[in-house]
DNA sequence: CCGCATCCATTTGGATACTG
DNA sequence: CAGTATCCAAATGGATGCGG
């Protein structure tokens, strides 16, 4: 698969494949996915641990995010039939390969965040001439 | 910056930095950003060309996406003061470095999309026992 | 040609209350 | 403890019409 097949999504490319790939990228880029995957990097965690570890996530969104990840086969879910219930989550092999790739992007972001924020300041101050 | 600083967002990490990095990842992961950047890979394009090249994008979203990318310094915008107006867009150096990193993720998605979709089918059929 | 403003439908996500 | 269900607010994004 070539670059243009993956990212271009031109009318004359294989749109079907592009759509499927983009769908995965959208999933990865949503508000909580990378945070949850990144948190599970350290090993198996219980629902409550994850909830405390991922600052700001609601119970609802943690549940939804974990369900998506489980459905995609990126995270495994183990229920221990005890009272009270105990449910553990861990990255699968597939999940670990994604983590590696996602970290590259995170590093890019970390490397360039200062430049990006400087660009934003320039852009904004050029629009609001305040003291010009 | 370590892995945990970038992705973990634990309560005891540098939340401020994490939030800023995540903000960039969210931008990259939104519906149109990678598509536009990927399309500009080939070189300078006019607004109308982009609009035709990125299948399915509305004029409004193309404008908004380009503004964001311009503000972040990922895309440059050149206005030719002619009649009718002619506006050209091109990746900046920063934009090109992002393209390289983003392609890694796109390739990961392309490599694993079949496995992910198979996982989804398994998951869904395990939930709806239909003929079980 | 480029793109902004308005209106509106859909989606997303948080707060809360409730169940096994 | 680990979810599910409901309600509601905010963000997202398309369609359309206007303006430089």
Coordinates of C-alpha atoms (C1' of nucleotides) in Angstrom, one line a residue:
Chain A
X1 CA 0.0 0.0 0.0
X2 CA 1.4 3.4 -1.0
X3 CA 1.3 6.7 0.7
X4 CA -1.3 8.0 -1.5
X5 CA -3.5 5.0 -0.9
X6 CA -3.2 5.5 2.8
X7 CA -3.6 9.2 3.2
X8 CA -4.7 10.8 0.0
X9 CA -8.3 9.7 -0.3
X10 CA -8.5 11.0 -3.8
X11 CA -11.6 10.3 -5.9
X12 CA -9.5 7.9 -8.0
X13 CA -7.9 6.0 -5.2
X14 CA -9.3 3.0 -3.3
X15 CA -11.8 5.0 -1.2
X16 CA -13.0 1.9 0.6
X17 CA -9.6 1.2 2.1
X18 CA -8.9 4.8 2.9
X19 CA -12.2 5.1 4.8
X20 CA -11.3 2.1 6.9
X21 CA -7.9 3.4 7.7
X22 CA -9.2 6.8 8.5
X23 CA -11.8 5.2 10.8
X24 CA -8.9 3.6 12.8
X25 CA -7.0 6.9 13.0
X26 CA -10.2 8.7 14.2
X27 CA -10.5 6.1 17.0
X28 CA -6.9 6.6 18.0
X29 CA -7.2 10.3 18.0
X30 CA -10.3 10.6 20.1
X31 CA -10.3 12.2 23.5
X32 CA -9.4 9.2 25.8
X33 CA -8.1 6.3 23.7
X34 CA -4.4 7.1 23.8
X35 CA -4.6 8.1 27.5
X36 CA -6.1 4.8 28.4
X37 CA -3.6 2.8 26.3
X38 CA -0.7 4.9 27.7
X39 CA -1.9 4.2 31.2
X40 CA -2.2 0.5 30.6
X41 CA 1.4 0.5 29.4
X42 CA 2.6 -0.3 32.9
X43 CA 0.6 -3.5 33.2
X44 CA -2.7 -4.9 34.2
X45 CA -5.1 -2.5 36.0
X46 CA -8.5 -2.7 37.5
X47 CA -11.4 -0.4 36.5
X48 CA -11.1 1.7 39.5
X49 CA -7.4 2.1 39.2
X50 CA -7.8 3.3 35.6
X51 CA -10.5 5.7 36.7
X52 CA -8.2 7.3 39.2
X53 CA -5.1 7.2 36.9
X54 CA -6.7 8.9 33.9
X55 CA -7.4 12.3 35.3
X56 CA -10.7 13.9 34.3
X57 CA -12.3 10.9 32.6
X58 CA -15.9 10.1 33.7
X59 CA -17.0 6.6 34.5
X60 CA -19.2 6.6 31.4
X61 CA -16.4 7.5 29.1
X62 CA -13.9 5.1 30.6
X63 CA -16.5 2.3 30.1
X64 CA -17.2 3.3 26.5
X65 CA -13.5 3.7 25.7
X66 CA -12.6 0.3 27.2
X67 CA -15.4 -1.4 25.3
X68 CA -14.2 0.0 22.0
X69 CA -10.6 -1.0 22.8
X70 CA -11.8 -4.5 23.8
X71 CA -13.9 -4.8 20.7
X72 CA -10.9 -3.8 18.5
X73 CA -8.7 -6.3 20.3
X74 CA -6.4 -3.7 21.7
X75 CA -7.2 -4.4 25.3
X76 CA -8.1 -7.6 27.1
X77 CA -10.7 -7.8 29.8
X78 CA -10.7 -10.4 32.6
X79 CA -13.5 -10.8 35.0
X80 CA -12.8 -12.5 38.4
X81 CA -16.1 -13.9 39.7
X82 CA -15.6 -12.7 43.2
X83 CA -17.6 -10.5 45.6
X84 CA -17.1 -7.6 45.1
X85 CA -16.4 -8.0 41.4
X86 CA -12.9 -7.6 40.2
X87 CA -12.3 -6.7 36.5
X88 CA -8.8 -6.3 35.1
X89 CA -7.7 -4.7 31.9
X90 CA -4.4 -5.2 30.0
X91 CA -3.0 -4.4 26.6
X92 CA -3.0 -7.2 24.0
X93 CA 0.0 -7.7 21.7
X94 CA -1.9 -5.7 19.1
X95 CA -2.4 -2.9 21.7
X96 CA 1.3 -2.9 22.4
X97 CA 2.2 -2.4 18.8
X98 CA -0.2 0.5 18.6
X99 CA 1.4 2.0 21.8
X100 CA 4.8 2.0 20.1
X101 CA 3.5 3.8 17.1
X102 CA 1.4 6.2 19.1
X103 CA 4.4 7.2 21.2
X104 CA 6.2 8.3 18.0
X105 CA 3.4 10.8 17.4
X106 CA 3.3 11.8 21.0
X107 CA 7.0 12.5 20.8
X108 CA 6.5 14.6 17.7
X109 CA 3.9 16.6 19.6
X110 CA 6.2 17.1 22.6
X111 CA 9.1 18.1 20.4
X112 CA 7.1 20.7 18.5
X113 CA 4.5 21.9 21.0
X114 CA 6.5 25.0 21.8
X115 CA 6.9 26.0 18.1
X116 CA 3.2 25.3 17.5
X117 CA 2.2 27.5 20.4
X118 CA 4.5 30.2 19.3
X119 CA 3.0 30.1 15.8
X120 CA -0.5 30.4 17.4
X121 CA 0.5 33.5 19.3
X122 CA 1.9 35.1 16.2
X123 CA -1.2 34.2 14.2
X124 CA -3.5 35.5 16.9
X125 CA -1.6 38.8 17.5
X126 CA -1.5 39.4 13.8
X127 CA -5.3 39.2 13.7
X128 CA -6.0 41.4 16.8
X129 CA -3.7 44.4 16.1
X130 CA -4.4 45.7 19.6
X131 CA -1.2 47.7 20.0
X132 CA -0.2 48.1 16.3
Chain B
X1 CA 10.6 13.9 28.2
X2 CA 9.9 10.3 29.1
X3 CA 7.1 8.0 27.9
X4 CA 5.1 8.4 31.1
X5 CA 5.3 12.2 30.8
X6 CA 4.0 12.1 27.3
X7 CA 1.2 9.6 27.5
X8 CA 0.5 8.7 31.1
X9 CA -1.2 11.9 32.4
X10 CA -1.0 10.5 35.9
X11 CA -2.0 12.9 38.7
X12 CA 1.6 13.0 39.8
X13 CA 3.0 13.8 36.4
X14 CA 3.3 17.2 34.7
X15 CA -0.3 17.5 33.8
X16 CA 0.2 20.8 32.1
X17 CA 2.6 19.4 29.6
X18 CA 0.4 16.3 29.0
X19 CA -2.6 18.4 28.3
X20 CA -0.7 20.4 25.7
X21 CA 0.6 17.3 24.0
X22 CA -2.8 15.7 24.0
X23 CA -4.3 18.8 22.5
X24 CA -2.0 18.4 19.5
X25 CA -2.9 14.7 19.2
X26 CA -6.6 15.6 19.2
X27 CA -6.0 18.1 16.5
X28 CA -4.1 15.5 14.4
X29 CA -6.8 12.9 15.0
X30 CA -9.8 15.0 14.0
X31 CA -11.9 14.2 11.0
X32 CA -10.1 16.1 8.2
X33 CA -6.6 17.2 9.4
X34 CA -4.6 14.2 8.1
X35 CA -6.6 14.1 4.9
X36 CA -5.8 17.7 4.1
X37 CA -2.1 17.3 5.1
X38 CA -1.9 14.1 3.1
X39 CA -3.4 15.8 0.1
X40 CA -1.0 18.7 0.3
X41 CA 1.9 16.2 0.3
X42 CA 2.1 16.6 -3.5
X43 CA 2.7 20.3 -3.4
X44 CA 0.9 23.7 -3.5
X45 CA -2.8 23.6 -4.2
X46 CA -5.6 26.1 -4.5
X47 CA -8.7 26.1 -2.3
X48 CA -10.9 24.7 -5.0
X49 CA -8.4 21.9 -5.9
X50 CA -8.3 20.9 -2.3
X51 CA -12.0 20.9 -2.1
X52 CA -12.3 18.6 -5.0
X53 CA -9.4 16.4 -3.9
X54 CA -10.6 15.7 -0.4
X55 CA -13.8 13.7 -1.0
X56 CA -16.7 14.5 1.1
X57 CA -15.4 17.6 2.9
X58 CA -17.7 20.6 3.0
X59 CA -16.5 24.1 2.2
X60 CA -17.0 25.1 5.8
X61 CA -14.9 22.3 7.2
X62 CA -12.1 22.8 4.7
X63 CA -11.9 26.4 5.6
X64 CA -11.9 25.7 9.3
X65 CA -9.3 22.9 9.0
X66 CA -7.0 25.1 6.9
X67 CA -7.3 28.0 9.4
X68 CA -6.3 25.6 12.2
X69 CA -3.4 24.3 10.2
X70 CA -2.3 27.8 9.2
X71 CA -2.5 29.0 12.8
X72 CA -0.4 26.1 14.0
X73 CA 2.1 26.8 11.3
X74 CA 1.7 23.5 9.6
X75 CA 0.3 25.0 6.4
X76 CA 1.2 28.2 4.6
X77 CA -1.4 30.4 2.9
X78 CA -0.6 32.7 0.0
X79 CA -3.1 35.1 -1.4
X80 CA -2.6 36.4 -5.0
X81 CA -4.4 39.7 -5.3
X82 CA -6.0 39.0 -8.6
X83 CA -9.6 39.0 -9.9
X84 CA -11.0 36.4 -9.2
X85 CA -9.0 35.8 -6.1
X86 CA -6.4 33.0 -6.0
X87 CA -5.3 31.4 -2.7
X88 CA -2.7 28.7 -2.5
X89 CA -1.9 26.4 0.3
X90 CA 1.3 24.4 0.9
X91 CA 2.9 22.4 3.8
X92 CA 5.5 24.2 5.8
X93 CA 8.6 22.4 7.0
X94 CA 6.9 21.7 10.3
X95 CA 3.9 20.3 8.4
X96 CA 6.2 18.0 6.5
X97 CA 7.7 16.6 9.6
X98 CA 4.2 15.9 10.9
X99 CA 3.3 14.2 7.6
X100 CA 6.2 11.8 8.1
X101 CA 5.1 10.8 11.6
X102 CA 1.5 10.6 10.7
X103 CA 2.3 8.2 7.9
X104 CA 3.7 5.8 10.4
X105 CA 0.4 5.7 12.2
X106 CA -1.5 5.4 8.9
X107 CA 0.7 2.5 8.0
X108 CA 0.1 0.9 11.3
X109 CA -3.7 1.2 10.7
X110 CA -3.4 -0.2 7.2
X111 CA -1.3 -3.1 8.5
X112 CA -3.7 -4.0 11.2
X113 CA -7.1 -3.0 9.8
X114 CA -8.0 -6.6 8.8
X115 CA -7.1 -8.0 12.2
X116 CA -9.1 -5.2 13.9
X117 CA -12.1 -5.8 11.8
X118 CA -11.9 -9.5 12.5
X119 CA -11.7 -8.8 16.2
X120 CA -14.8 -6.6 15.9
X121 CA -16.7 -9.4 14.1
X122 CA -15.8 -11.9 16.8
X123 CA -16.7 -9.5 19.6
X124 CA -20.1 -8.7 18.0
X125 CA -21.1 -12.2 17.2
X126 CA -20.2 -13.3 20.8
X127 CA -22.7 -10.7 22.0
X128 CA -25.5 -11.5 19.6
X129 CA -25.7 -15.3 19.9
X130 CA -28.2 -15.3 17.0
X131 CA -27.6 -19.0 16.0
X132 CA -26.0 -20.3 19.1
Chain C
dC1 C1' -13.0 32.2 -6.5
dC2 C1' -12.6 32.2 -1.7
dG3 C1' -14.7 32.1 2.6
dC4 C1' -17.7 33.9 6.2
dA5 C1' -22.3 33.8 8.8
dT6 C1' -26.4 31.6 10.0
dC7 C1' -29.3 27.9 10.9
dC8 C1' -30.0 23.3 12.2
dA9 C1' -29.3 18.1 12.8
dT10 C1' -26.3 14.9 14.8
dT11 C1' -22.9 13.5 17.9
dT12 C1' -20.3 13.7 22.0
dG13 C1' -19.6 13.6 26.6
dG14 C1' -20.6 14.9 31.7
dA15 C1' -23.7 14.4 36.0
dT16 C1' -26.5 11.7 38.3
dA17 C1' -29.0 7.8 39.9
dC18 C1' -29.6 3.0 39.9
dT19 C1' -28.3 -2.4 39.6
dG20 C1' -25.8 -7.1 40.4
Chain D
dC1 C1' -16.6 -2.6 42.6
dA2 C1' -18.0 -2.3 38.0
dG3 C1' -21.0 -1.2 35.3
dT4 C1' -25.8 0.6 32.9
dA5 C1' -29.5 4.1 31.9
dT6 C1' -31.2 8.6 31.5
dC7 C1' -31.0 13.3 30.9
dC8 C1' -29.0 17.3 29.3
dA9 C1' -25.3 20.7 27.7
dA10 C1' -21.8 21.5 24.5
dA11 C1' -19.2 20.6 20.4
dT12 C1' -19.2 19.1 15.7
dG13 C1' -20.4 19.5 11.1
dG14 C1' -23.5 20.0 6.8
dA15 C1' -26.5 23.2 3.9
dT16 C1' -27.4 27.4 2.3
dG17 C1' -27.0 32.3 1.4
dC18 C1' -24.3 36.5 1.3
dG19 C1' -20.0 39.5 0.5
dG20 C1' -15.1 40.9 -1.1

